[in-house]
N, CA and C atoms as an extended XYZ file, in Angstrom:
312
Properties=species:S:1:pos:R:3:atomname:S:1:resname:S:1:resid:I:1 pbc="F F F"
N        -9.874       10.056       -7.867 N   LEU     1
C        -9.723       11.313       -7.177 CA  LEU     1
C       -10.202       11.238       -5.741 C   LEU     1
N       -11.335       10.591       -5.541 N   VAL     2
C       -11.877       10.493       -4.190 CA  VAL     2
C       -10.932        9.670       -3.319 C   VAL     2
N       -10.404        8.576       -3.886 N   MET     3
C        -9.477        7.736       -3.134 CA  MET     3
C        -8.212        8.517       -2.784 C   MET     3
N        -7.740        9.354       -3.714 N   ASN     4
C        -6.563       10.178       -3.440 CA  ASN     4
C        -6.835       11.191       -2.335 C   ASN     4
N        -8.052       11.713       -2.269 N   SER     5
C        -8.364       12.640       -1.186 CA  SER     5
C        -8.340       11.917        0.150 C   SER     5
N        -8.730       10.647        0.157 N   CYS     6
C        -8.630        9.850        1.385 CA  CYS     6
C        -7.166        9.691        1.783 C   CYS     6
N        -6.317        9.478        0.792 N   ALA     7
C        -4.889        9.333        1.070 CA  ALA     7
C        -4.315       10.621        1.635 C   ALA     7
N        -4.699       11.737        1.060 N   ALA     8
C        -4.177       13.031        1.505 CA  ALA     8
C        -4.592       13.352        2.931 C   ALA     8
N        -5.780       12.897        3.318 N   SER     9
C        -6.272       13.194        4.658 CA  SER     9
C        -6.053       12.050        5.638 C   SER     9
N        -5.596       10.900        5.117 N   GLY    10
C        -5.371        9.752        5.991 CA  GLY    10
C        -6.650        9.080        6.453 C   GLY    10
N        -7.716        9.224        5.681 N   ASP    11
C        -9.020        8.680        6.055 CA  ASP    11
C        -9.136        7.218        5.618 C   ASP    11
N        -8.594        6.324        6.445 N   VAL    12
C        -8.566        4.899        6.127 CA  VAL    12
C        -9.973        4.330        6.004 C   VAL    12
N       -10.845        4.659        6.940 N   ALA    13
C       -12.203        4.095        6.945 CA  ALA    13
C       -12.938        4.426        5.649 C   ALA    13
N       -12.820        5.664        5.196 N   ARG    14
C       -13.506        6.057        3.965 CA  ARG    14
C       -12.902        5.353        2.759 C   ARG    14
N       -11.589        5.216        2.724 N   ALA    15
C       -10.933        4.527        1.606 CA  ALA    15
C       -11.386        3.077        1.528 C   ALA    15
N       -11.486        2.414        2.667 N   VAL    16
C       -11.932        1.021        2.688 CA  VAL    16
C       -13.391        0.920        2.258 C   VAL    16
N       -14.213        1.871        2.697 N   ARG    17
C       -15.630        1.880        2.260 CA  ARG    17
C       -15.721        2.043        0.742 C   ARG    17
N       -14.877        2.914        0.188 N   LEU    18
C       -14.879        3.109       -1.264 CA  LEU    18
C       -14.461        1.838       -1.988 C   LEU    18
N       -13.431        1.177       -1.479 N   LEU    19
C       -12.989       -0.077       -2.082 CA  LEU    19
C       -14.094       -1.121       -2.007 C   LEU    19
N       -14.736       -1.239       -0.854 N   ASP    20
C       -15.841       -2.191       -0.702 CA  ASP    20
C       -16.983       -1.868       -1.669 C   ASP    20
N       -17.289       -0.578       -1.842 N   ALA    21
C       -18.360       -0.170       -2.767 CA  ALA    21
C       -17.991       -0.523       -4.204 C   ALA    21
N       -16.728       -0.316       -4.555 N   MET    22
C       -16.282       -0.682       -5.906 CA  MET    22
C       -16.508       -2.165       -6.141 C   MET    22
N       -16.062       -2.981       -5.191 N   LEU    23
C       -16.190       -4.431       -5.330 CA  LEU    23
C       -17.654       -4.859       -5.375 C   LEU    23
N       -18.486       -4.232       -4.540 N   ALA    24
C       -19.915       -4.569       -4.501 CA  ALA    24
C       -20.615       -4.251       -5.819 C   ALA    24
N       -20.109       -3.235       -6.527 N   HIS    25
C       -20.706       -2.844       -7.802 CA  HIS    25
C       -20.000       -3.474       -9.000 C   HIS    25
N       -19.137       -4.442       -8.730 N   GLY    26
C       -18.475       -5.169       -9.807 CA  GLY    26
C       -17.360       -4.402      -10.495 C   GLY    26
N       -16.866       -3.347       -9.866 N   VAL    27
C       -15.767       -2.572      -10.437 CA  VAL    27
C       -14.462       -3.157       -9.901 C   VAL    27
N       -13.660       -3.680      -10.803 N   ALA    28
C       -12.404       -4.309      -10.401 CA  ALA    28
C       -11.337       -3.245      -10.146 C   ALA    28
N       -10.796       -3.210       -8.942 N   PRO    29
C        -9.722       -2.251       -8.660 CA  PRO    29
C        -8.477       -2.599       -9.476 C   PRO    29
N        -7.700       -1.594       -9.809 N   ASN    30
C        -6.449       -1.840      -10.519 CA  ASN    30
C        -5.279       -1.532       -9.588 C   ASN    30
N        -4.061       -1.605      -10.132 N   GLU    31
C        -2.873       -1.374       -9.316 CA  GLU    31
C        -2.872        0.022       -8.699 C   GLU    31
N        -3.419        1.002       -9.402 N   VAL    32
C        -3.456        2.373       -8.874 CA  VAL    32
C        -4.369        2.430       -7.655 C   VAL    32
N        -5.505        1.782       -7.730 N   THR    33
C        -6.429        1.757       -6.600 CA  THR    33
C        -5.772        1.089       -5.398 C   THR    33
N        -5.152       -0.061       -5.643 N   TYR    34
C        -4.490       -0.778       -4.555 CA  TYR    34
C        -3.352        0.048       -3.964 C   TYR    34
N        -2.568        0.678       -4.813 N   ALA    35
C        -1.456        1.501       -4.327 CA  ALA    35
C        -1.967        2.676       -3.500 C   ALA    35
N        -3.097        3.234       -3.895 N   THR    36
C        -3.671        4.357       -3.147 CA  THR    36
C        -4.152        3.901       -1.779 C   THR    36
N        -4.736        2.710       -1.699 N   ILE    37
C        -5.138        2.159       -0.402 CA  ILE    37
C        -3.903        2.021        0.489 C   ILE    37
N        -2.819        1.513       -0.079 N   CYS    38
C        -1.578        1.375        0.690 CA  CYS    38
C        -1.066        2.747        1.138 C   CYS    38
N        -1.232        3.738        0.276 N   LYS    39
C        -0.804        5.104        0.615 CA  LYS    39
C        -1.610        5.645        1.794 C   LYS    39
N        -2.906        5.368        1.818 N   VAL    40
C        -3.756        5.802        2.931 CA  VAL    40
C        -3.289        5.128        4.223 C   VAL    40
N        -3.037        3.840        4.153 N   LEU    41
C        -2.568        3.114        5.327 CA  LEU    41
C        -1.206        3.640        5.785 C   LEU    41
N        -0.347        3.971        4.819 N   ALA    42
C         0.992        4.486        5.146 CA  ALA    42
C         0.901        5.809        5.880 C   ALA    42
N        -0.043        6.642        5.482 N   PHE    43
C        -0.217        7.947        6.104 CA  PHE    43
C        -0.404        7.812        7.612 C   PHE    43
N        -1.030        6.712        8.007 N   ASN    44
C        -1.308        6.469        9.422 CA  ASN    44
C        -0.316        5.506       10.072 C   ASN    44
N         0.754        5.144        9.348 N   GLY    45
C         1.777        4.274        9.912 CA  GLY    45
C         1.304        2.860       10.192 C   GLY    45
N         0.376        2.367        9.400 N   GLN    46
C        -0.226        1.057        9.637 CA  GLN    46
C         0.537       -0.050        8.890 C   GLN    46
N         1.710       -0.358        9.418 N   VAL    47
C         2.628       -1.314        8.794 CA  VAL    47
C         1.989       -2.688        8.647 C   VAL    47
N         1.441       -3.219        9.723 N   MET    48
C         0.886       -4.577        9.674 CA  MET    48
C        -0.268       -4.684        8.687 C   MET    48
N        -1.099       -3.639        8.596 N   GLN    49
C        -2.212       -3.667        7.655 CA  GLN    49
C        -1.705       -3.668        6.212 C   GLN    49
N        -0.663       -2.904        5.945 N   ILE    50
C        -0.096       -2.897        4.587 CA  ILE    50
C         0.507       -4.253        4.274 C   ILE    50
N         1.221       -4.837        5.228 N   GLN    51
C         1.804       -6.159        5.002 CA  GLN    51
C         0.716       -7.181        4.693 C   GLN    51
N        -0.372       -7.151        5.430 N   SER    52
C        -1.490       -8.072        5.170 CA  SER    52
C        -2.076       -7.825        3.792 C   SER    52
N        -2.241       -6.564        3.452 N   PHE    53
C        -2.793       -6.190        2.156 CA  PHE    53
C        -1.867       -6.665        1.027 C   PHE    53
N        -0.560       -6.502        1.202 N   LEU    54
C         0.392       -6.933        0.174 CA  LEU    54
C         0.379       -8.449        0.003 C   LEU    54
N         0.236       -9.188        1.103 N   ARG    55
C         0.136      -10.647        0.990 CA  ARG    55
C        -1.100      -11.028        0.181 C   ARG    55
N        -2.216      -10.357        0.459 N   LEU    56
C        -3.456      -10.611       -0.281 CA  LEU    56
C        -3.269      -10.323       -1.771 C   LEU    56
N        -2.598       -9.210       -2.078 N   LEU    57
C        -2.369       -8.866       -3.476 CA  LEU    57
C        -1.475       -9.892       -4.160 C   LEU    57
N        -0.433      -10.337       -3.469 N   GLN    58
C         0.459      -11.338       -4.051 CA  GLN    58
C        -0.284      -12.644       -4.303 C   GLN    58
N        -1.147      -13.045       -3.368 N   GLU    59
C        -1.952      -14.253       -3.541 CA  GLU    59
C        -2.924      -14.105       -4.708 C   GLU    59
N        -3.312      -12.871       -5.011 N   SER    60
C        -4.230      -12.593       -6.123 CA  SER    60
C        -3.478      -12.340       -7.426 C   SER    60
N        -2.164      -12.545       -7.402 N   ASN    61
C        -1.301      -12.370       -8.576 CA  ASN    61
C        -1.277      -10.944       -9.116 C   ASN    61
N        -1.452       -9.968       -8.219 N   VAL    62
C        -1.292       -8.573       -8.600 CA  VAL    62
C         0.204       -8.297       -8.606 C   VAL    62
N         0.688       -7.730       -9.687 N   GLU    63
C         2.118       -7.466       -9.815 CA  GLU    63
C         2.546       -6.358       -8.852 C   GLU    63
N         3.530       -6.662       -8.044 N   MET    64
C         4.035       -5.684       -7.090 CA  MET    64
C         4.775       -4.575       -7.830 C   MET    64
N         4.690       -3.360       -7.316 N   ASN    65
C         5.404       -2.242       -7.921 CA  ASN    65
C         6.021       -1.376       -6.824 C   ASN    65
N         6.785       -0.379       -7.241 N   VAL    66
C         7.502        0.464       -6.279 CA  VAL    66
C         6.551        1.233       -5.370 C   VAL    66
N         5.345        1.505       -5.817 N   TYR    67
C         4.400        2.259       -4.998 CA  TYR    67
C         3.944        1.454       -3.786 C   TYR    67
N         3.741        0.134       -3.969 N   PHE    68
C         3.363       -0.713       -2.844 CA  PHE    68
C         4.480       -0.730       -1.802 C   PHE    68
N         5.701       -0.968       -2.272 N   PHE    69
C         6.827       -1.025       -1.350 CA  PHE    69
C         7.124        0.350       -0.749 C   PHE    69
N         6.977        1.388       -1.545 N   GLY    70
C         7.183        2.743       -1.036 CA  GLY    70
C         6.210        3.075        0.079 C   GLY    70
N         4.959        2.630       -0.074 N   ALA    71
C         3.958        2.854        0.972 CA  ALA    71
C         4.352        2.130        2.249 C   ALA    71
N         4.834        0.899        2.102 N   LEU    72
C         5.247        0.136        3.274 CA  LEU    72
C         6.425        0.811        3.978 C   LEU    72
N         7.394        1.254        3.203 N   ILE    73
C         8.555        1.937        3.783 CA  ILE    73
C         8.125        3.232        4.469 C   ILE    73
N         7.227        3.981        3.843 N   SER    74
C         6.720        5.218        4.464 CA  SER    74
C         6.011        4.927        5.780 C   SER    74
N         5.202        3.874        5.795 N   ALA    75
C         4.496        3.498        7.021 CA  ALA    75
C         5.485        3.150        8.123 C   ALA    75
N         6.572        2.494        7.754 N   CYS    76
C         7.591        2.125        8.747 CA  CYS    76
C         8.192        3.363        9.404 C   CYS    76
N         8.299        4.440        8.651 N   GLY    77
C         8.834        5.673        9.200 CA  GLY    77
C         7.826        6.469       10.002 C   GLY    77
N         6.532        6.224        9.776 N   ARG    78
C         5.482        6.984       10.472 CA  ARG    78
C         4.981        6.298       11.740 C   ARG    78
N         5.189        4.991       11.841 N   CYS    79
C         4.667        4.298       13.018 CA  CYS    79
C         5.560        4.585       14.230 C   CYS    79
N         5.012        4.353       15.407 N   VAL    80
C         5.749        4.584       16.645 CA  VAL    80
C         5.768        3.277       17.435 C   VAL    80
N         6.941        2.712       17.698 N   PRO    81
C         8.249        3.177       17.234 CA  PRO    81
C         8.438        2.841       15.757 C   PRO    81
N         9.367        3.535       15.127 N   GLN    82
C         9.641        3.287       13.721 CA  GLN    82
C        10.107        1.848       13.526 C   GLN    82
N         9.768        1.275       12.383 N   ASP    83
C        10.059       -0.133       12.093 CA  ASP    83
C        11.149       -0.224       11.020 C   ASP    83
N        12.377       -0.059       11.439 N   VAL    84
C        13.506       -0.046       10.506 CA  VAL    84
C        13.685       -1.410        9.854 C   VAL    84
N        13.509       -2.481       10.612 N   GLY    85
C        13.699       -3.832       10.075 CA  GLY    85
C        12.777       -4.130        8.903 C   GLY    85
N        11.516       -3.769        9.029 N   THR    86
C        10.565       -4.002        7.936 CA  THR    86
C        10.876       -3.102        6.754 C   THR    86
N        11.307       -1.875        7.021 N   ALA    87
C        11.669       -0.961        5.929 CA  ALA    87
C        12.836       -1.515        5.125 C   ALA    87
N        13.835       -2.047        5.810 N   VAL    88
C        14.993       -2.640        5.123 CA  VAL    88
C        14.561       -3.871        4.334 C   VAL    88
N        13.699       -4.705        4.941 N   TRP    89
C        13.189       -5.881        4.231 CA  TRP    89
C        12.459       -5.458        2.951 C   TRP    89
N        11.586       -4.458        3.053 N   ALA    90
C        10.811       -4.003        1.891 CA  ALA    90
C        11.735       -3.490        0.795 C   ALA    90
N        12.751       -2.735        1.186 N   PHE    91
C        13.706       -2.218        0.206 CA  PHE    91
C        14.420       -3.375       -0.490 C   PHE    91
N        14.904       -4.331        0.279 N   ASN    92
C        15.613       -5.481       -0.302 CA  ASN    92
C        14.696       -6.321       -1.184 C   ASN    92
N        13.455       -6.493       -0.774 N   GLU    93
C        12.482       -7.257       -1.564 CA  GLU    93
C        12.200       -6.551       -2.895 C   GLU    93
N        12.082       -5.240       -2.834 N   MET    94
C        11.848       -4.445       -4.043 CA  MET    94
C        13.008       -4.639       -5.026 C   MET    94
N        14.220       -4.552       -4.538 N   VAL    95
C        15.406       -4.707       -5.381 CA  VAL    95
C        15.474       -6.134       -5.932 C   VAL    95
N        15.160       -7.139       -5.083 N   ALA    96
C        15.186       -8.522       -5.518 CA  ALA    96
C        14.186       -8.791       -6.644 C   ALA    96
N        13.090       -8.049       -6.644 N   LEU    97
C        12.078       -8.204       -7.707 CA  LEU    97
C        12.445       -7.421       -8.973 C   LEU    97
N        13.597       -6.753       -8.935 N   GLY    98
C        14.032       -6.001      -10.105 CA  GLY    98
C        13.408       -4.620      -10.220 C   GLY    98
N        12.813       -4.157       -9.134 N   LEU    99
C        12.186       -2.835       -9.153 CA  LEU    99
C        13.233       -1.791       -8.764 C   LEU    99
N        13.126       -0.641       -9.363 N   ARG   100
C        14.077        0.430       -9.093 CA  ARG   100
C        13.517        1.364       -8.020 C   ARG   100
N        14.163        1.401       -6.858 N   PRO   101
C        13.681        2.289       -5.790 CA  PRO   101
C        13.634        3.740       -6.250 C   PRO   101
N        12.674        4.477       -5.730 N   GLN   102
C        12.534        5.898       -6.036 CA  GLN   102
C        12.590        6.677       -4.734 C   GLN   102
N        13.095        7.879       -4.815 N   SER   103
C        13.029        8.728       -3.624 CA  SER   103
C        11.652        9.380       -3.603 C   SER   103
N        11.122        9.541       -2.408 N   VAL   104
C         9.785       10.106       -2.274 CA  VAL   104
C         9.855       11.363       -1.441 C   VAL   104
């Protein structure tokens, strides 16, 4: 719930502090936690940060889902200038992984 409130307000710093606190206390984040972090980053149009985060998740063998890609696509629409190329790449990557795109 607290992480979702960070997403709703776009409070990236607080979301990252919460994630760091979870890790420091031995609480393993799950896909929902990771997706919420991506949602917070998307709120602020932070495309490169989401891309870095997704690479880290893939290296950690976290299964990608539509929420991760949806966050990236949303960030592409919120950043200035908008990043259509990355949004198209994310959509194609999602489809290539067999994920079904959702409208948001």
